[in-house]
Structure formats: structure tokens, C-alpha cells
Amino acid sequence: MKNIWAITKRELGAYFASPVAYAIIAAFLVFSNALFMLYLQQREASLRGWVGTTTFLAIFFGPAITMRLLSEEKQLGTIELLLTSPVRDWEVILGKFFAALGFWVALLLLTLVYVVILRIFGNPDMVLVAAYYLALVLFGAAALSIGVLTSTLSSNQNVAVFTAIAIMLVLWIASFLTQLIPGGSGNAIASIIAYLSIADHTNDMVKGVIDSKDLIYYLSVTIGCLFLSTRALEARKWG
């Protein structure tokens, strides 16, 4: 845990020392504020609509947050130094992932002002609000883990970010792809693709419904991608 915490602190410091991080924060807040105001003008005294569209934003912001984590180490040649240090590969991956997750949570904390506004002008269900933010954290964790994986696989930050976005978009439209398979939902392959649809696992959560199958899905995607990232890092060491 000591090594993981040390890497997490170092990466969080690197985030906030970089102008790119502030550009990400500014861009996220611009889109987020615009969406919140849009739903507020529709007299929707709830975060439900905002949460639904913010998960879609995470498809793009998640990979943008993670693109430099491993790719930059490779570009600068510091990855070799990192791999020869007395730190396990999984500790490197987890330390960098938790830093990215901390950055994502910091972004979400900035949006708590929306809850304050709703509390001033209405009476939002705070249990639902907590469920909404849990959904955003879980969705963000899945997007970040995919970003960590592509950053581990490529030394080019642009390749890493666009590959991660492409994977997220495929997962987002997976349920629509099942309609192209003969036999539709009755086909075993279609059922598997439908289960992989991240949009389907998000629908209930943005309504404030936390189902165990959705929790298992998000945790499986996150843990699976972090496992593959560790193996990819190990392969580089011994390759």
C-alpha cells in the first residue's frame, strides 16, 4: 500500500502541475454547466438528466485523463527506470489508476454546487443524489481503467486516448449492434454483446437504481482492464 500511495501522490501532483489538467477541468465544467442549465431551464429539479449525459461525457474525458499515465513514461524513457525500481507492476498500475480516479472524483466534487442549487430552490431526494454520484464514479472508473490499458499498450498519447474512446463508444452502442445479428436477442452471441453494453448497465443507475448485476459489470470491466494493464507491463519488462 505504501508504494501505491506514493505513486498515487506523485501522479496527482503531476496532474495539477500540468496545464493540460486545467484545460480538462475547464472543458468539463463548460459542458457540465451547460447541461445542468439546460435541464434546469426545462424545470427538471433533479440531476437525472444531467447524470445521463455526463456519463456520455466520461467516454471522452476518462481517456483524456489517463492518456499520459504510461504513454508519457514511455515517450520520456522513464518507464525503464520505473520498472527497475523496487515497485511491483500491479502497484504501478494501481497507483496510476487511483490518481486518475482521484482526479475524476475531484471533477465530480466541483459539480456538487448543482446539488446546493437544487437544495435552495427545491427538495431533491438526497438518496437519489448519492446513487447518481455512485453511478458517475463507477462509470468513470470503468472508462479510466480502459484508458490505463490503452496508455499501457501505446507510447503515443494520441493513439492511447483515441483507442480508449473507440472502445468506450463500441461498448456504448453494443446493444444496438445486437440488432444487426440474425436471430436478434435470442442469439447467444447477441446476448453476450448485449451484456457488454455499458449503456444498458447505465440506464438503471442514472435512474437511481443500484442493481448488483450493474455493480458486478462495472467492477469486472475495471478489474479486468487493470489486470490486463499489469500483464502488459510485465510483458514489456520481460520482452
Short mmCIF file of C-alpha atoms in Angstrom, two decimals:
data_model
loop_
_atom_site.label_atom_id
_atom_site.label_comp_id
_atom_site.label_asym_id
_atom_site.label_seq_id
_atom_site.Cartn_x
_atom_site.Cartn_y
_atom_site.Cartn_z
CA MET A 1 0.00 0.00 0.00
CA LYS A 2 2.91 2.34 0.74
CA ASN A 3 4.20 2.12 -2.84
CA ILE A 4 0.71 2.53 -4.32
CA TRP A 5 0.07 5.62 -2.20
CA ALA A 6 3.47 7.09 -3.16
CA ILE A 7 2.74 6.63 -6.88
CA THR A 8 -0.79 7.99 -6.47
CA LYS A 9 0.52 11.13 -4.72
CA ARG A 10 3.21 11.64 -7.36
CA GLU A 11 0.73 11.30 -10.23
CA LEU A 12 -1.84 13.56 -8.59
CA GLY A 13 0.88 16.19 -8.13
CA ALA A 14 1.83 15.77 -11.81
CA TYR A 15 -1.80 16.28 -12.83
CA PHE A 16 -2.18 19.58 -11.04
CA ALA A 17 1.25 20.79 -12.19
CA SER A 18 0.21 20.34 -15.82
CA PRO A 19 -1.76 22.94 -17.82
CA VAL A 20 -3.46 20.05 -19.63
CA ALA A 21 -5.22 19.10 -16.38
CA TYR A 22 -6.65 22.60 -16.00
CA ALA A 23 -7.75 22.54 -19.65
CA ILE A 24 -9.59 19.26 -18.92
CA ILE A 25 -11.19 20.78 -15.81
CA ALA A 26 -12.27 23.90 -17.72
CA ALA A 27 -13.68 21.91 -20.64
CA PHE A 28 -15.54 19.54 -18.33
CA LEU A 29 -17.09 22.37 -16.35
CA VAL A 30 -18.15 24.20 -19.53
CA PHE A 31 -20.02 21.14 -20.83
CA SER A 32 -21.28 20.15 -17.39
CA ASN A 33 -22.60 23.63 -16.53
CA ALA A 34 -24.27 23.93 -19.92
CA LEU A 35 -26.03 20.60 -19.45
CA PHE A 36 -27.14 21.47 -15.93
CA MET A 37 -28.54 24.82 -17.04
CA LEU A 38 -30.29 23.13 -19.96
CA TYR A 39 -32.10 20.67 -17.70
CA LEU A 40 -32.79 23.40 -15.14
CA GLN A 41 -34.50 25.53 -17.82
CA GLN A 42 -36.72 22.53 -18.52
CA ARG A 43 -37.88 22.87 -14.89
CA GLU A 44 -36.35 19.50 -14.04
CA ALA A 45 -35.40 19.88 -10.34
CA SER A 46 -33.33 16.72 -10.50
CA LEU A 47 -29.86 15.62 -11.56
CA ARG A 48 -31.23 12.65 -13.51
CA GLY A 49 -30.91 14.16 -16.99
CA TRP A 50 -27.55 15.72 -16.16
CA VAL A 51 -26.16 12.40 -14.88
CA GLY A 52 -27.29 10.59 -18.03
CA THR A 53 -25.45 12.94 -20.35
CA THR A 54 -22.44 13.32 -18.04
CA THR A 55 -21.79 9.57 -18.28
CA PHE A 56 -21.52 10.09 -22.04
CA LEU A 57 -19.03 12.91 -21.42
CA ALA A 58 -16.95 10.46 -19.36
CA ILE A 59 -16.38 8.44 -22.54
CA PHE A 60 -14.19 11.30 -23.75
CA PHE A 61 -12.88 12.80 -20.52
CA GLY A 62 -11.85 9.47 -18.96
CA PRO A 63 -9.30 8.59 -21.68
CA ALA A 64 -8.13 12.25 -21.74
CA ILE A 65 -7.31 11.96 -18.03
CA THR A 66 -5.38 8.70 -18.42
CA MET A 67 -3.65 9.19 -21.78
CA ARG A 68 -0.36 10.40 -20.30
CA LEU A 69 -0.07 7.91 -17.41
CA LEU A 70 2.03 5.21 -19.06
CA SER A 71 2.42 6.62 -22.58
CA GLU A 72 4.35 9.63 -21.32
CA GLU A 73 6.65 7.40 -19.26
CA LYS A 74 7.46 5.51 -22.46
CA GLN A 75 7.96 8.68 -24.50
CA LEU A 76 10.32 10.16 -21.93
CA GLY A 77 12.11 6.85 -21.37
CA THR A 78 11.35 6.91 -17.64
CA ILE A 79 9.37 3.67 -17.85
CA GLU A 80 12.58 1.63 -17.75
CA LEU A 81 13.66 3.41 -14.55
CA LEU A 82 10.21 2.79 -13.08
CA LEU A 83 10.25 -0.90 -13.98
CA THR A 84 13.67 -1.46 -12.44
CA SER A 85 12.71 0.25 -9.19
CA PRO A 86 11.61 -1.89 -6.20
CA VAL A 87 7.95 -1.50 -7.08
CA ARG A 88 5.69 -4.29 -8.33
CA ASP A 89 3.99 -3.86 -11.69
CA TRP A 90 0.49 -4.07 -10.19
CA GLU A 91 1.45 -1.37 -7.70
CA VAL A 92 2.43 0.92 -10.59
CA ILE A 93 -0.87 0.28 -12.38
CA LEU A 94 -2.98 0.71 -9.24
CA GLY A 95 -1.10 3.85 -8.16
CA LYS A 96 -1.65 5.48 -11.53
CA PHE A 97 -5.28 4.32 -11.72
CA PHE A 98 -6.10 5.69 -8.25
CA ALA A 99 -4.51 9.02 -9.22
CA ALA A 100 -6.73 9.21 -12.31
CA LEU A 101 -9.75 8.18 -10.23
CA GLY A 102 -8.88 10.86 -7.68
CA PHE A 103 -8.77 13.45 -10.47
CA TRP A 104 -12.17 12.27 -11.76
CA VAL A 105 -13.67 12.43 -8.26
CA ALA A 106 -12.24 15.95 -7.87
CA LEU A 107 -14.07 16.93 -11.08
CA LEU A 108 -17.30 15.48 -9.70
CA LEU A 109 -16.85 17.30 -6.39
CA LEU A 110 -16.85 20.58 -8.32
CA THR A 111 -20.34 19.72 -9.56
CA LEU A 112 -21.75 19.44 -6.03
CA VAL A 113 -22.67 23.10 -6.43
CA TYR A 114 -25.58 21.81 -8.54
CA VAL A 115 -26.89 19.92 -5.51
CA VAL A 116 -26.64 23.10 -3.44
CA ILE A 117 -28.63 24.99 -6.09
CA LEU A 118 -31.30 22.30 -6.19
CA ARG A 119 -31.49 22.33 -2.38
CA ILE A 120 -32.03 26.12 -2.42
CA PHE A 121 -34.83 26.05 -4.97
CA GLY A 122 -36.30 22.60 -4.35
CA ASN A 123 -36.20 19.47 -2.28
CA PRO A 124 -34.14 16.84 -4.15
CA ASP A 125 -34.05 13.27 -2.86
CA MET A 126 -30.55 13.05 -1.36
CA VAL A 127 -30.54 9.23 -1.54
CA LEU A 128 -31.08 9.52 -5.29
CA VAL A 129 -28.34 12.16 -5.48
CA ALA A 130 -25.93 9.77 -3.72
CA ALA A 131 -26.93 6.99 -6.19
CA TYR A 132 -26.32 9.35 -9.12
CA TYR A 133 -22.81 10.17 -7.96
CA LEU A 134 -22.04 6.49 -7.28
CA ALA A 135 -23.09 5.79 -10.89
CA LEU A 136 -20.74 8.52 -12.13
CA VAL A 137 -17.83 7.19 -10.06
CA LEU A 138 -18.38 3.61 -11.28
CA PHE A 139 -18.78 4.65 -14.91
CA GLY A 140 -15.73 6.87 -14.62
CA ALA A 141 -13.69 4.06 -13.05
CA ALA A 142 -14.52 1.78 -15.99
CA ALA A 143 -13.60 4.48 -18.52
CA LEU A 144 -10.36 5.26 -16.67
CA SER A 145 -9.35 1.60 -16.46
CA ILE A 146 -9.79 1.25 -20.23
CA GLY A 147 -7.71 4.41 -20.63
CA VAL A 148 -4.98 2.99 -18.37
CA LEU A 149 -4.93 -0.17 -20.51
CA THR A 150 -4.53 1.69 -23.82
CA SER A 151 -1.95 4.00 -22.25
CA THR A 152 -0.01 0.90 -21.17
CA LEU A 153 -0.14 -0.54 -24.66
CA SER A 154 0.93 2.57 -26.60
CA SER A 155 3.74 5.09 -26.26
CA ASN A 156 1.72 7.57 -28.30
CA GLN A 157 -0.72 9.56 -26.15
CA ASN A 158 -2.99 10.34 -29.11
CA VAL A 159 -3.23 6.67 -30.03
CA ALA A 160 -3.94 5.81 -26.39
CA VAL A 161 -6.75 8.34 -25.99
CA PHE A 162 -8.48 7.65 -29.32
CA THR A 163 -8.25 3.88 -28.88
CA ALA A 164 -9.83 4.14 -25.43
CA ILE A 165 -12.60 6.40 -26.77
CA ALA A 166 -13.24 3.93 -29.62
CA ILE A 167 -13.53 1.04 -27.15
CA MET A 168 -15.92 3.05 -24.96
CA LEU A 169 -18.07 4.01 -27.96
CA VAL A 170 -18.27 0.37 -29.09
CA LEU A 171 -19.36 -0.63 -25.57
CA TRP A 172 -21.87 2.26 -25.62
CA ILE A 173 -23.52 1.16 -28.89
CA ALA A 174 -23.17 -2.60 -28.22
CA SER A 175 -26.90 -3.04 -27.59
CA PHE A 176 -27.65 -1.50 -30.99
CA LEU A 177 -25.17 -3.87 -32.65
CA THR A 178 -27.23 -6.86 -31.49
CA GLN A 179 -29.98 -5.75 -33.89
CA LEU A 180 -27.59 -6.46 -36.76
CA ILE A 181 -27.14 -10.09 -35.69
CA PRO A 182 -29.53 -12.64 -37.24
CA GLY A 183 -31.83 -14.02 -34.56
CA GLY A 184 -31.74 -10.83 -32.51
CA SER A 185 -31.85 -11.13 -28.75
CA GLY A 186 -32.43 -14.90 -28.97
CA ASN A 187 -28.94 -15.43 -30.38
CA ALA A 188 -26.26 -16.39 -27.83
CA ILE A 189 -23.69 -14.04 -29.38
CA ALA A 190 -26.23 -11.22 -29.34
CA SER A 191 -26.88 -11.91 -25.64
CA ILE A 192 -23.16 -11.67 -24.85
CA ILE A 193 -22.79 -8.42 -26.82
CA ALA A 194 -25.90 -7.03 -25.11
CA TYR A 195 -24.39 -7.82 -21.70
CA LEU A 196 -21.23 -5.93 -22.68
CA SER A 197 -23.29 -2.81 -23.45
CA ILE A 198 -22.19 -0.19 -20.96
CA ALA A 199 -25.20 1.95 -21.85
CA ASP A 200 -27.61 -0.79 -20.74
CA HIS A 201 -25.83 -1.07 -17.39
CA THR A 202 -26.03 2.71 -17.00
CA ASN A 203 -29.73 3.18 -17.69
CA ASP A 204 -30.95 1.90 -14.32
CA MET A 205 -28.16 3.62 -12.38
CA VAL A 206 -28.97 7.06 -13.79
CA LYS A 207 -32.50 6.46 -12.52
CA GLY A 208 -31.05 5.94 -9.05
CA VAL A 209 -31.46 2.15 -9.15
CA ILE A 210 -28.33 0.32 -7.95
CA ASP A 211 -28.52 -3.29 -9.13
CA SER A 212 -25.93 -5.93 -8.20
CA LYS A 213 -25.59 -7.03 -11.85
CA ASP A 214 -24.58 -3.49 -12.80
CA LEU A 215 -22.11 -3.25 -9.91
CA ILE A 216 -20.57 -6.59 -10.96
CA TYR A 217 -20.33 -5.38 -14.57
CA TYR A 218 -18.52 -2.15 -13.69
CA LEU A 219 -16.18 -3.85 -11.23
CA SER A 220 -15.45 -6.61 -13.78
CA VAL A 221 -14.56 -4.11 -16.51
CA THR A 222 -12.39 -2.07 -14.14
CA ILE A 223 -10.56 -5.00 -12.52
CA GLY A 224 -10.22 -6.82 -15.85
CA CYS A 225 -8.63 -3.82 -17.59
CA LEU A 226 -6.27 -3.19 -14.68
CA PHE A 227 -5.27 -6.88 -14.72
CA LEU A 228 -4.56 -6.71 -18.47
CA SER A 229 -2.60 -3.48 -17.93
CA THR A 230 -0.42 -5.23 -15.34
CA ARG A 231 0.20 -8.15 -17.66
CA ALA A 232 1.09 -5.76 -20.49
CA LEU A 233 3.58 -4.00 -18.22
CA GLU A 234 5.07 -7.35 -17.18
CA ALA A 235 5.38 -8.36 -20.85
CA ARG A 236 7.37 -5.18 -21.54
CA LYS A 237 9.73 -5.96 -18.68
CA TRP A 238 10.46 -9.48 -19.90
CA GLY A 239 10.10 -8.80 -23.64
#
